PDB file of C-alpha atoms in Angstrom:
ATOM      1  CA  MET A 975      58.999  56.973  61.964  1.00 51.00           C
ATOM      2  CA  ASN A 976      55.768  58.492  60.683  1.00 55.00           C
ATOM      3  CA  ALA A 977      52.625  56.639  61.531  1.00 53.00           C
ATOM      4  CA  VAL A 978      50.085  56.308  58.798  1.00 49.00           C
ATOM      5  CA  ARG A 979      46.790  57.843  59.858  1.00 51.00           C
ATOM      6  CA  VAL A 980      43.873  55.670  58.833  1.00 56.00           C
ATOM      7  CA  PRO A 981      40.642  57.601  58.507  1.00 64.00           C
ATOM      8  CA  PRO A 982      37.642  56.207  60.346  1.00 71.00           C
ATOM      9  CA  ALA A 983      35.251  54.045  58.358  1.00 80.00           C
ATOM     10  CA  CYS A 984      32.364  55.984  59.921  1.00 84.00           C
ATOM     11  CA  THR A 985      31.529  59.123  61.804  1.00 88.00           C
ATOM     12  CA  VAL A 986      29.048  58.794  64.639  1.00 94.00           C
ATOM     13  CA  GLY A 987      26.549  61.394  65.814  1.00 93.00           C
ATOM     14  CA  TYR A 988      24.553  60.970  69.002  1.00 94.00           C
ATOM     15  CA  GLY A 989      21.074  62.430  69.102  1.00 93.00           C
ATOM     16  CA  VAL A 990      20.440  60.492  72.318  1.00 93.00           C
ATOM     17  CA  PRO A 991      22.278  60.150  75.642  1.00 90.00           C
ATOM     18  CA  ARG A 992      25.311  57.942  75.251  1.00 89.00           C
ATOM     19  CA  ALA A 993      24.511  55.726  78.237  1.00 88.00           C
ATOM     20  CA  GLY A 994      24.034  52.194  77.046  1.00 88.00           C
ATOM     21  CA  VAL A 995      24.972  53.070  73.457  1.00 95.00           C
ATOM     22  CA  PRO A 996      28.228  51.803  71.947  1.00 96.00           C
ATOM     23  CA  ALA A 997      31.229  54.069  71.455  1.00 94.00           C
ATOM     24  CA  PRO A 998      32.290  55.336  68.012  1.00 94.00           C
ATOM     25  CA  SER A 999      35.195  52.859  68.020  1.00 93.00           C
ATOM     26  CA  SER A1000      32.729  49.917  68.189  1.00 96.00           C
ATOM     27  CA  PHE A1001      30.712  51.257  65.262  1.00 95.00           C
ATOM     28  CA  ASP A1002      33.935  51.791  63.323  1.00 93.00           C
ATOM     29  CA  ARG A1003      34.963  48.185  63.963  1.00 94.00           C
ATOM     30  CA  TRP A1004      31.618  46.848  62.790  1.00 95.00           C
ATOM     31  CA  VAL A1005      31.601  49.010  59.652  1.00 94.00           C
ATOM     32  CA  ARG A1006      35.168  47.910  58.831  1.00 90.00           C
ATOM     33  CA  ALA A1007      34.211  44.278  59.225  1.00 92.00           C
ATOM     34  CA  ALA A1008      31.268  44.640  56.853  1.00 92.00           C
ATOM     35  CA  LEU A1009      33.437  46.488  54.311  1.00 89.00           C
ATOM     36  CA  ALA A1010      36.297  44.017  54.578  1.00 86.00           C
ATOM     37  CA  HIS A1011      34.061  41.001  54.151  1.00 84.00           C
ATOM     38  CA  SER A1012      32.303  42.635  51.203  1.00 77.00           C
ATOM     39  CA  ALA A1013      35.665  43.479  49.621  1.00 70.00           C
ATOM     40  CA  ARG A1014      36.724  39.831  49.839  1.00 63.00           C
ATOM     41  CA  ARG A1015      33.535  38.955  47.957  1.00 61.00           C
ATOM     42  CA  GLY A1016      34.363  41.553  45.285  1.00 57.00           C
ATOM     43  CA  ALA A1017      31.545  43.929  46.225  1.00 53.00           C
ATOM     44  CA  ILE A1018      33.746  47.017  46.724  1.00 55.00           C
ATOM     45  CA  PRO A1019      37.171  47.909  45.457  1.00 48.00           C
ATOM     46  CA  GLY A1020      38.454  50.458  47.961  1.00 53.00           C
ATOM     47  CA  ALA A1021      38.194  52.487  51.115  1.00 69.00           C
ATOM     48  CA  TYR A1022      34.682  53.670  51.942  1.00 77.00           C
ATOM     49  CA  ALA A1023      33.069  55.606  54.734  1.00 82.00           C
ATOM     50  CA  CYS A1024      29.584  56.380  56.075  1.00 90.00           C
ATOM     51  CA  ALA A1025      27.880  58.357  58.804  1.00 93.00           C
ATOM     52  CA  ILE A1026      25.891  56.814  61.603  1.00 96.00           C
ATOM     53  CA  ARG A1027      23.370  58.816  63.625  1.00 97.00           C
ATOM     54  CA  LEU A1028      21.771  57.474  66.787  1.00 97.00           C
ATOM     55  CA  VAL A1029      18.328  58.884  67.391  1.00 97.00           C
ATOM     56  CA  GLY A1030      15.466  58.744  69.833  1.00 96.00           C
ATOM     57  CA  ALA A1031      11.997  57.407  69.110  1.00 96.00           C
ATOM     58  CA  ARG A1032      10.566  60.764  68.040  1.00 96.00           C
ATOM     59  CA  GLU A1033      13.284  61.464  65.442  1.00 96.00           C
ATOM     60  CA  GLY A1034      13.249  57.834  64.361  1.00 96.00           C
ATOM     61  CA  ARG A1035       9.492  58.007  63.819  1.00 96.00           C
ATOM     62  CA  GLN A1036       9.719  61.310  61.890  1.00 96.00           C
ATOM     63  CA  LEU A1037      12.429  59.916  59.584  1.00 95.00           C
ATOM     64  CA  ASN A1038      10.608  56.664  58.967  1.00 94.00           C
ATOM     65  CA  HIS A1039       7.378  58.545  58.250  1.00 95.00           C
ATOM     66  CA  PHE A1040       9.022  61.044  55.887  1.00 95.00           C
ATOM     67  CA  TRP A1041      11.169  58.552  53.944  1.00 93.00           C
ATOM     68  CA  ARG A1042       9.159  55.335  54.078  1.00 93.00           C
ATOM     69  CA  GLY A1043       5.597  56.492  54.841  1.00 94.00           C
ATOM     70  CA  GLN A1044       5.459  54.427  58.037  1.00 94.00           C
ATOM     71  CA  ASP A1045       4.269  56.110  61.196  1.00 94.00           C
ATOM     72  CA  HIS A1046       6.524  54.391  63.720  1.00 95.00           C
ATOM     73  CA  ALA A1047      10.161  54.326  64.664  1.00 94.00           C
ATOM     74  CA  THR A1048      12.177  51.476  63.161  1.00 96.00           C
ATOM     75  CA  ASN A1049      15.502  50.000  64.279  1.00 96.00           C
ATOM     76  CA  VAL A1050      17.629  50.987  61.253  1.00 97.00           C
ATOM     77  CA  LEU A1051      17.284  53.209  58.193  1.00 96.00           C
ATOM     78  CA  SER A1052      19.878  53.377  55.440  1.00 95.00           C
ATOM     79  CA  PHE A1053      20.355  56.245  53.023  1.00 92.00           C
ATOM     80  CA  PRO A1054      22.777  55.356  50.190  1.00 88.00           C
ATOM     81  CA  SER A1055      24.707  58.293  48.773  1.00 82.00           C
ATOM     82  CA  GLN A1056      22.847  59.921  45.924  1.00 67.00           C
ATOM     83  CA  VAL A1057      25.963  61.636  44.641  1.00 60.00           C
ATOM     84  CA  PRO A1058      28.075  59.421  42.357  1.00 55.00           C
ATOM     85  CA  GLY A1059      31.790  59.769  43.064  1.00 54.00           C
ATOM     86  CA  LEU A1060      31.337  61.893  46.205  1.00 53.00           C
ATOM     87  CA  SER A1061      34.612  61.416  48.074  1.00 51.00           C
ATOM     88  CA  THR A1062      37.393  62.829  50.144  1.00 51.00           C
ATOM     89  CA  PRO A1063      41.037  62.340  49.137  1.00 47.00           C
ATOM     90  CA  ALA A1064      41.140  59.105  51.150  1.00 50.00           C
ATOM     91  CA  GLN A1065      37.584  57.668  50.970  1.00 57.00           C
ATOM     92  CA  PHE A1066      34.419  57.296  48.972  1.00 79.00           C
ATOM     93  CA  TRP A1067      31.187  58.203  50.699  1.00 80.00           C
ATOM     94  CA  LEU A1068      28.640  55.324  50.940  1.00 86.00           C
ATOM     95  CA  GLY A1069      25.822  57.173  52.711  1.00 90.00           C
ATOM     96  CA  ASP A1070      24.168  57.438  56.099  1.00 94.00           C
ATOM     97  CA  ILE A1071      22.747  54.956  58.616  1.00 97.00           C
ATOM     98  CA  VAL A1072      20.217  55.946  61.307  1.00 97.00           C
ATOM     99  CA  LEU A1073      19.861  53.704  64.369  1.00 98.00           C
ATOM    100  CA  CYS A1074      16.989  54.242  66.756  1.00 97.00           C
ATOM    101  CA  ALA A1075      18.317  53.573  70.296  1.00 97.00           C
ATOM    102  CA  PRO A1076      14.969  52.972  72.093  1.00 96.00           C
ATOM    103  CA  VAL A1077      13.783  50.501  69.429  1.00 97.00           C
ATOM    104  CA  ILE A1078      17.097  48.628  69.592  1.00 97.00           C
ATOM    105  CA  ALA A1079      16.937  48.500  73.381  1.00 96.00           C
ATOM    106  CA  ARG A1080      13.383  47.179  73.267  1.00 96.00           C
ATOM    107  CA  GLU A1081      14.228  44.549  70.589  1.00 97.00           C
ATOM    108  CA  SER A1082      17.319  43.449  72.508  1.00 96.00           C
ATOM    109  CA  ARG A1083      15.224  42.840  75.627  1.00 96.00           C
ATOM    110  CA  ALA A1084      12.506  41.035  73.651  1.00 96.00           C
ATOM    111  CA  GLN A1085      15.082  38.779  71.923  1.00 94.00           C
ATOM    112  CA  SER A1086      17.178  38.268  75.059  1.00 94.00           C
ATOM    113  CA  ARG A1087      20.255  39.490  73.157  1.00 95.00           C
ATOM    114  CA  PRO A1088      22.966  41.762  74.437  1.00 96.00           C
ATOM    115  CA  PRO A1089      22.298  45.287  73.108  1.00 96.00           C
ATOM    116  CA  ARG A1090      25.859  45.519  71.832  1.00 97.00           C
ATOM    117  CA  ASP A1091      25.318  42.450  69.615  1.00 97.00           C
ATOM    118  CA  HIS A1092      22.067  43.923  68.275  1.00 97.00           C
ATOM    119  CA  TYR A1093      23.777  47.273  67.517  1.00 98.00           C
ATOM    120  CA  ALA A1094      26.564  45.340  65.683  1.00 98.00           C
ATOM    121  CA  HIS A1095      23.987  43.392  63.674  1.00 98.00           C
ATOM    122  CA  LEU A1096      22.025  46.461  62.658  1.00 97.00           C
ATOM    123  CA  THR A1097      25.172  48.387  61.796  1.00 97.00           C
ATOM    124  CA  VAL A1098      26.328  45.549  59.514  1.00 97.00           C
ATOM    125  CA  HIS A1099      22.796  45.319  58.073  1.00 96.00           C
ATOM    126  CA  GLY A1100      22.823  49.074  57.339  1.00 96.00           C
ATOM    127  CA  VAL A1101      26.241  48.957  55.666  1.00 94.00           C
ATOM    128  CA  LEU A1102      25.096  46.121  53.405  1.00 93.00           C
ATOM    129  CA  HIS A1103      22.111  48.209  52.373  1.00 92.00           C
ATOM    130  CA  LEU A1104      24.513  51.091  51.539  1.00 90.00           C
ATOM    131  CA  LEU A1105      26.457  48.645  49.384  1.00 87.00           C
ATOM    132  CA  GLY A1106      23.294  47.740  47.433  1.00 86.00           C
ATOM    133  CA  PHE A1107      22.134  44.587  49.205  1.00 88.00           C
ATOM    134  CA  ASP A1108      18.485  44.243  49.995  1.00 89.00           C
ATOM    135  CA  HIS A1109      15.915  41.707  51.301  1.00 90.00           C
ATOM    136  CA  GLU A1110      12.846  42.500  49.204  1.00 89.00           C
ATOM    137  CA  ARG A1111      12.762  39.066  47.591  1.00 92.00           C
ATOM    138  CA  ALA A1112      13.191  35.807  49.531  1.00 93.00           C
ATOM    139  CA  ALA A1113      16.388  34.788  47.678  1.00 92.00           C
ATOM    140  CA  ASP A1114      17.927  38.219  48.292  1.00 90.00           C
ATOM    141  CA  ALA A1115      16.944  38.051  51.968  1.00 91.00           C
ATOM    142  CA  ARG A1116      18.599  34.605  52.333  1.00 93.00           C
ATOM    143  CA  ALA A1117      21.803  35.882  50.660  1.00 91.00           C
ATOM    144  CA  MET A1118      21.905  39.049  52.777  1.00 92.00           C
ATOM    145  CA  GLU A1119      21.281  37.132  56.008  1.00 94.00           C
ATOM    146  CA  ALA A1120      24.045  34.657  55.136  1.00 94.00           C
ATOM    147  CA  LEU A1121      26.449  37.537  54.576  1.00 93.00           C
ATOM    148  CA  GLU A1122      25.377  39.097  57.870  1.00 95.00           C
ATOM    149  CA  ARG A1123      25.950  35.817  59.691  1.00 96.00           C
ATOM    150  CA  ASP A1124      29.476  35.544  58.183  1.00 95.00           C
ATOM    151  CA  ILE A1125      30.408  39.096  59.117  1.00 95.00           C
ATOM    152  CA  LEU A1126      29.043  38.783  62.658  1.00 97.00           C
ATOM    153  CA  ALA A1127      30.769  35.411  63.128  1.00 97.00           C
ATOM    154  CA  SER A1128      34.084  37.154  62.208  1.00 95.00           C
ATOM    155  CA  LEU A1129      33.295  39.546  65.127  1.00 97.00           C
ATOM    156  CA  GLU A1130      32.413  36.578  67.420  1.00 97.00           C
ATOM    157  CA  ILE A1131      28.776  37.656  67.572  1.00 97.00           C
ATOM    158  CA  PRO A1132      26.152  34.889  67.585  1.00 95.00           C
ATOM    159  CA  ASP A1133      23.778  34.330  64.683  1.00 95.00           C
ATOM    160  CA  PRO A1134      20.943  36.826  65.060  1.00 93.00           C
ATOM    161  CA  TYR A1135      18.662  34.643  62.984  1.00 91.00           C
ATOM    162  CA  ALA A1136      19.084  31.442  65.009  1.00 87.00           C
TER     163      ALA A1136
END
């Protein structure tokens, strides 16, 4: 019997040591949960993929400065695909997510949250940005946070906004 090979929902690149940083399989699980939940809400019609890059503070600061004009590292940056219809035979490309490991570690300690839960939250948050969600207006922020809560609850991760 031939097994069907399911392509990963994300590729993960590590620009930092992997100690204390989740494995690619965890990121793939979190991306799939966000995509599945969004599909149930009618946001996306098919199989999508993205890239995740984990960076240190220096690279995170450089990226945030270049793309957002802010001279500090931030926890997550999302870069939606600028190429309509870019795809492989099995998937459509959503874009890229950058996670800054030192910022996430610092925030996890400050919030007394397990780092793994914070990585999951920021991964889901990044995927939602790639799908077109934002939090610029209060109503949009409430809607996005509610969706994040639902997705994280499906992963048995506590509400990050509680």
